[in-house]
Structure formats: C-alpha cells, structure tokens
Short mmCIF file of N, CA and C in Angstrom, two decimals:
data_model
loop_
_atom_site.label_atom_id
_atom_site.label_comp_id
_atom_site.label_asym_id
_atom_site.label_seq_id
_atom_site.Cartn_x
_atom_site.Cartn_y
_atom_site.Cartn_z
N MET T 1285 -16.72 23.25 83.93
CA MET T 1285 -17.22 23.64 85.25
C MET T 1285 -17.43 25.15 85.33
N ILE T 1286 -16.45 25.90 84.82
CA ILE T 1286 -16.56 27.36 84.88
C ILE T 1286 -17.70 27.85 83.99
N ILE T 1287 -17.85 27.23 82.83
CA ILE T 1287 -18.92 27.63 81.92
C ILE T 1287 -20.28 27.36 82.56
N ALA T 1288 -20.41 26.23 83.25
CA ALA T 1288 -21.68 25.92 83.92
C ALA T 1288 -21.98 26.95 85.00
N ALA T 1289 -20.96 27.34 85.75
CA ALA T 1289 -21.15 28.34 86.80
C ALA T 1289 -21.56 29.69 86.20
N LEU T 1290 -20.94 30.06 85.08
CA LEU T 1290 -21.29 31.31 84.42
C LEU T 1290 -22.73 31.28 83.90
N LEU T 1291 -23.14 30.14 83.35
CA LEU T 1291 -24.50 30.02 82.86
C LEU T 1291 -25.51 30.11 84.00
N VAL T 1292 -25.20 29.47 85.12
CA VAL T 1292 -26.10 29.53 86.28
C VAL T 1292 -26.19 30.96 86.80
N LEU T 1293 -25.06 31.65 86.89
CA LEU T 1293 -25.07 33.04 87.34
C LEU T 1293 -25.82 33.94 86.37
N ALA T 1294 -25.63 33.73 85.08
CA ALA T 1294 -26.34 34.53 84.09
C ALA T 1294 -27.85 34.31 84.19
N ALA T 1295 -28.26 33.06 84.32
CA ALA T 1295 -29.68 32.76 84.45
C ALA T 1295 -30.25 33.36 85.73
N GLY T 1296 -29.52 33.24 86.82
CA GLY T 1296 -29.97 33.81 88.09
C GLY T 1296 -30.10 35.32 88.01
N THR T 1297 -29.15 35.98 87.36
CA THR T 1297 -29.21 37.43 87.21
C THR T 1297 -30.41 37.83 86.37
N TYR T 1298 -30.63 37.13 85.28
CA TYR T 1298 -31.78 37.42 84.43
C TYR T 1298 -33.09 37.24 85.19
N LEU T 1299 -33.21 36.13 85.91
CA LEU T 1299 -34.44 35.88 86.67
C LEU T 1299 -34.66 36.92 87.76
N LEU T 1300 -33.59 37.33 88.41
CA LEU T 1300 -33.71 38.35 89.45
C LEU T 1300 -34.17 39.68 88.86
N LYS T 1301 -33.61 40.05 87.70
CA LYS T 1301 -34.03 41.29 87.05
C LYS T 1301 -35.47 41.20 86.57
N ALA T 1302 -35.88 40.05 86.10
CA ALA T 1302 -37.24 39.89 85.60
C ALA T 1302 -38.25 39.82 86.74
N ALA T 1303 -37.82 39.43 87.92
CA ALA T 1303 -38.74 39.26 89.04
C ALA T 1303 -39.40 40.57 89.46
N GLY T 1304 -38.66 41.67 89.41
CA GLY T 1304 -39.22 42.95 89.85
C GLY T 1304 -40.47 43.35 89.10
N PRO T 1305 -40.38 43.50 87.78
CA PRO T 1305 -41.58 43.88 87.03
C PRO T 1305 -42.69 42.82 87.10
N LEU T 1306 -42.32 41.55 87.14
CA LEU T 1306 -43.34 40.50 87.17
C LEU T 1306 -44.08 40.47 88.50
N LEU T 1307 -43.35 40.67 89.59
CA LEU T 1307 -43.99 40.58 90.90
C LEU T 1307 -44.72 41.85 91.30
N SER T 1308 -44.32 42.99 90.76
CA SER T 1308 -44.98 44.23 91.15
C SER T 1308 -46.35 44.36 90.51
N ALA T 1309 -46.55 43.76 89.36
CA ALA T 1309 -47.86 43.71 88.67
C ALA T 1309 -48.52 45.07 88.58
N GLY T 1310 -47.77 46.08 88.21
CA GLY T 1310 -48.34 47.40 88.00
C GLY T 1310 -48.51 48.24 89.24
N ARG T 1311 -48.14 47.75 90.39
CA ARG T 1311 -48.25 48.55 91.61
C ARG T 1311 -47.16 49.61 91.65
N GLN T 1312 -47.48 50.74 92.21
CA GLN T 1312 -46.52 51.83 92.33
C GLN T 1312 -45.87 51.79 93.71
N LEU T 1313 -44.61 52.21 93.74
CA LEU T 1313 -43.94 52.34 95.03
C LEU T 1313 -44.53 53.52 95.78
N PRO T 1314 -44.49 53.47 97.12
CA PRO T 1314 -44.90 54.65 97.88
C PRO T 1314 -43.99 55.83 97.53
N GLU T 1315 -44.51 57.04 97.68
CA GLU T 1315 -43.76 58.25 97.30
C GLU T 1315 -42.40 58.33 97.99
N ARG T 1316 -42.34 58.00 99.26
CA ARG T 1316 -41.08 58.06 100.01
C ARG T 1316 -40.06 57.07 99.43
N ALA T 1317 -40.50 55.85 99.12
CA ALA T 1317 -39.60 54.85 98.55
C ALA T 1317 -39.15 55.26 97.16
N ARG T 1318 -40.02 55.89 96.39
CA ARG T 1318 -39.66 56.34 95.04
C ARG T 1318 -38.60 57.45 95.12
N THR T 1319 -38.75 58.35 96.09
CA THR T 1319 -37.77 59.43 96.28
C THR T 1319 -36.41 58.85 96.64
N ILE T 1320 -36.40 57.88 97.54
CA ILE T 1320 -35.13 57.25 97.94
C ILE T 1320 -34.52 56.50 96.77
N ALA T 1321 -35.33 55.80 96.01
CA ALA T 1321 -34.84 55.04 94.86
C ALA T 1321 -34.25 55.97 93.80
N ASP T 1322 -34.80 57.15 93.66
CA ASP T 1322 -34.26 58.12 92.70
C ASP T 1322 -32.90 58.65 93.13
N LEU T 1323 -32.64 58.70 94.44
CA LEU T 1323 -31.37 59.24 94.95
C LEU T 1323 -30.27 58.19 95.03
N LEU T 1324 -30.62 56.92 95.01
CA LEU T 1324 -29.63 55.85 95.17
C LEU T 1324 -28.52 55.83 94.12
N PRO T 1325 -28.81 55.99 92.83
CA PRO T 1325 -27.70 55.94 91.85
C PRO T 1325 -26.64 57.01 92.11
N ALA T 1326 -27.04 58.22 92.43
CA ALA T 1326 -26.07 59.29 92.69
C ALA T 1326 -25.24 58.97 93.94
N ALA T 1327 -25.88 58.44 94.96
CA ALA T 1327 -25.15 58.11 96.19
C ALA T 1327 -24.17 56.96 95.95
N LEU T 1328 -24.59 55.97 95.19
CA LEU T 1328 -23.69 54.85 94.89
C LEU T 1328 -22.51 55.30 94.03
N LEU T 1329 -22.77 56.18 93.07
CA LEU T 1329 -21.69 56.69 92.24
C LEU T 1329 -20.70 57.51 93.07
N ALA T 1330 -21.21 58.33 93.97
CA ALA T 1330 -20.33 59.12 94.84
C ALA T 1330 -19.49 58.21 95.73
N ALA T 1331 -20.08 57.17 96.25
CA ALA T 1331 -19.33 56.23 97.09
C ALA T 1331 -18.26 55.51 96.29
N LEU T 1332 -18.58 55.14 95.06
CA LEU T 1332 -17.59 54.48 94.20
C LEU T 1332 -16.44 55.41 93.88
N VAL T 1333 -16.74 56.66 93.54
CA VAL T 1333 -15.69 57.63 93.24
C VAL T 1333 -14.82 57.84 94.47
N ALA T 1334 -15.43 58.00 95.63
CA ALA T 1334 -14.65 58.22 96.86
C ALA T 1334 -13.76 57.03 97.19
N SER T 1335 -14.29 55.83 97.08
CA SER T 1335 -13.48 54.66 97.44
C SER T 1335 -12.35 54.44 96.44
N GLN T 1336 -12.60 54.68 95.16
CA GLN T 1336 -11.56 54.48 94.16
C GLN T 1336 -10.52 55.61 94.16
N THR T 1337 -10.94 56.79 94.60
CA THR T 1337 -10.03 57.94 94.61
C THR T 1337 -9.18 57.97 95.87
N LEU T 1338 -9.80 57.74 96.99
CA LEU T 1338 -9.10 57.92 98.27
C LEU T 1338 -8.62 56.63 98.89
N GLY T 1339 -9.01 55.50 98.35
CA GLY T 1339 -8.62 54.22 98.94
C GLY T 1339 -7.41 53.61 98.27
N ASP T 1340 -6.56 53.02 99.09
CA ASP T 1340 -5.40 52.30 98.58
C ASP T 1340 -5.26 51.04 99.42
N GLY T 1341 -6.05 50.04 99.09
CA GLY T 1341 -6.07 48.84 99.91
C GLY T 1341 -6.81 49.13 101.21
N THR T 1342 -6.08 49.17 102.30
CA THR T 1342 -6.70 49.44 103.59
C THR T 1342 -6.30 50.81 104.14
N ALA T 1343 -5.57 51.60 103.36
CA ALA T 1343 -5.09 52.90 103.84
C ALA T 1343 -5.71 54.02 103.02
N LEU T 1344 -5.68 55.21 103.60
CA LEU T 1344 -6.13 56.41 102.92
C LEU T 1344 -5.00 56.92 102.03
N ALA T 1345 -5.31 57.25 100.78
CA ALA T 1345 -4.28 57.71 99.85
C ALA T 1345 -4.70 59.05 99.26
N LEU T 1346 -3.96 60.08 99.59
CA LEU T 1346 -4.18 61.39 98.99
C LEU T 1346 -3.10 61.61 97.95
N ASP T 1347 -3.45 61.45 96.69
CA ASP T 1347 -2.47 61.55 95.62
C ASP T 1347 -3.06 62.32 94.45
N ALA T 1348 -2.53 62.09 93.27
CA ALA T 1348 -2.96 62.81 92.08
C ALA T 1348 -4.44 62.59 91.77
N ARG T 1349 -4.96 61.41 92.11
CA ARG T 1349 -6.38 61.14 91.86
C ARG T 1349 -7.26 62.10 92.64
N ALA T 1350 -6.89 62.35 93.89
CA ALA T 1350 -7.69 63.27 94.72
C ALA T 1350 -7.67 64.67 94.14
N LEU T 1351 -6.52 65.10 93.63
CA LEU T 1351 -6.45 66.43 93.00
C LEU T 1351 -7.34 66.50 91.76
N GLY T 1352 -7.35 65.43 90.97
CA GLY T 1352 -8.20 65.40 89.78
C GLY T 1352 -9.68 65.45 90.11
N VAL T 1353 -10.08 64.71 91.12
CA VAL T 1353 -11.49 64.71 91.53
C VAL T 1353 -11.86 66.08 92.10
N ALA T 1354 -10.96 66.69 92.87
CA ALA T 1354 -11.23 68.02 93.42
C ALA T 1354 -11.39 69.04 92.29
N ALA T 1355 -10.51 68.97 91.30
CA ALA T 1355 -10.60 69.89 90.16
C ALA T 1355 -11.90 69.67 89.39
N ALA T 1356 -12.28 68.42 89.20
CA ALA T 1356 -13.54 68.12 88.52
C ALA T 1356 -14.73 68.64 89.33
N GLY T 1357 -14.64 68.51 90.65
CA GLY T 1357 -15.70 69.04 91.52
C GLY T 1357 -15.84 70.54 91.39
N ILE T 1358 -14.72 71.23 91.28
CA ILE T 1358 -14.77 72.68 91.08
C ILE T 1358 -15.41 73.01 89.74
N ALA T 1359 -15.09 72.23 88.71
CA ALA T 1359 -15.72 72.44 87.40
C ALA T 1359 -17.23 72.22 87.48
N VAL T 1360 -17.66 71.27 88.28
CA VAL T 1360 -19.10 71.03 88.46
C VAL T 1360 -19.75 72.22 89.14
N VAL T 1361 -19.08 72.77 90.16
CA VAL T 1361 -19.62 73.93 90.86
C VAL T 1361 -19.84 75.09 89.89
N PHE T 1362 -18.94 75.24 88.93
CA PHE T 1362 -19.07 76.30 87.94
C PHE T 1362 -19.96 75.89 86.75
N ARG T 1363 -20.65 74.77 86.90
CA ARG T 1363 -21.62 74.27 85.92
C ARG T 1363 -21.03 74.03 84.54
N ALA T 1364 -19.83 73.48 84.52
CA ALA T 1364 -19.19 73.12 83.25
C ALA T 1364 -19.92 71.91 82.65
N PRO T 1365 -19.92 71.78 81.34
CA PRO T 1365 -20.51 70.60 80.71
C PRO T 1365 -19.76 69.33 81.15
N PHE T 1366 -20.46 68.20 81.05
CA PHE T 1366 -19.90 66.93 81.53
C PHE T 1366 -18.55 66.62 80.90
N ALA T 1367 -18.43 66.81 79.59
CA ALA T 1367 -17.17 66.51 78.91
C ALA T 1367 -16.03 67.37 79.46
N VAL T 1368 -16.34 68.62 79.77
CA VAL T 1368 -15.31 69.51 80.33
C VAL T 1368 -14.93 69.06 81.73
N VAL T 1369 -15.90 68.63 82.53
CA VAL T 1369 -15.61 68.13 83.88
C VAL T 1369 -14.66 66.95 83.82
N VAL T 1370 -14.96 66.00 82.94
CA VAL T 1370 -14.10 64.82 82.79
C VAL T 1370 -12.71 65.21 82.31
N LEU T 1371 -12.66 66.11 81.34
CA LEU T 1371 -11.38 66.56 80.80
C LEU T 1371 -10.55 67.28 81.85
N VAL T 1372 -11.17 68.15 82.63
CA VAL T 1372 -10.45 68.86 83.69
C VAL T 1372 -9.88 67.87 84.70
N GLY T 1373 -10.68 66.91 85.12
CA GLY T 1373 -10.20 65.91 86.07
C GLY T 1373 -9.03 65.11 85.52
N ALA T 1374 -9.13 64.70 84.26
CA ALA T 1374 -8.06 63.90 83.65
C ALA T 1374 -6.79 64.72 83.47
N VAL T 1375 -6.92 65.97 83.02
CA VAL T 1375 -5.74 66.81 82.79
C VAL T 1375 -5.03 67.12 84.11
N ILE T 1376 -5.79 67.46 85.14
CA ILE T 1376 -5.18 67.78 86.43
C ILE T 1376 -4.50 66.54 87.02
N THR T 1377 -5.15 65.40 86.91
CA THR T 1377 -4.53 64.17 87.41
C THR T 1377 -3.23 63.86 86.66
N ALA T 1378 -3.27 63.98 85.33
CA ALA T 1378 -2.07 63.71 84.53
C ALA T 1378 -0.96 64.70 84.86
N ALA T 1379 -1.32 65.97 85.02
CA ALA T 1379 -0.30 66.99 85.33
C ALA T 1379 0.30 66.73 86.70
N ALA T 1380 -0.52 66.37 87.66
CA ALA T 1380 0.01 66.07 89.01
C ALA T 1380 0.94 64.89 88.98
N ARG T 1381 0.58 63.86 88.23
CA ARG T 1381 1.46 62.69 88.12
C ARG T 1381 2.76 63.04 87.41
N ALA T 1382 2.67 63.90 86.38
CA ALA T 1382 3.88 64.31 85.66
C ALA T 1382 4.81 65.11 86.56
N LEU T 1383 4.23 65.84 87.51
CA LEU T 1383 5.03 66.63 88.45
C LEU T 1383 5.51 65.81 89.64
N GLY T 1384 5.13 64.54 89.68
CA GLY T 1384 5.63 63.66 90.72
C GLY T 1384 4.75 63.53 91.96
N VAL T 1385 3.50 63.96 91.87
CA VAL T 1385 2.59 63.80 93.00
C VAL T 1385 2.01 62.40 92.93
N ALA T 1386 2.74 61.44 93.43
CA ALA T 1386 2.39 60.01 93.45
C ALA T 1386 1.35 59.71 92.45
#
C-alpha cells in the first residue's frame, strides 16, 4: 500500500513538473512575473532560515542558533565568501552551545 502511494506521488510530481514547459509552449512570462519569480527562491530560503532558527514548536526561541545566524549575517555584510559565512555561523553556534546558551 505504501509503495503504491509513493509511486502515485512520484508520478504526480513528475507530471506536475513536466506540465509547466509543455503547457507554456515557448511563451514568455510577463516582465513583472519574471521579476517576482526570480525573487521567490531567496524569499523562501529566508523564511525557512527564520522559521528553523527562531521557531521552537509554537514559541519563539532565541538561542545559540540565532547567534549563529546573526554572526553569519554579519559575515555576509562584510562580503565574506560563502564557505566562510557557513563556517562562521557553525563556529559561533557551537561556541554558544559550549558556553551553555541553550
């Protein structure tokens, strides 16, 4: 039963992904829609980071994760390379946890 459900979901996902290019038939999106579509991935990523960093079930949680994200944000402001941004966030989070900041 579970395998059948997974196969149906996989087929549905594939068909949904294939529908876009097939139905658009070479038509271009309007400029405004293209601009919005270009901004959506960054907005979704920011929302995911915020919910995973600051959320704890149904409550707001300010802990070591928030410090790590803040430190990574500062590294971004100073135009650090991506690997450095990730490393700064991880090191600050680990150090805060080692010092007992939840």
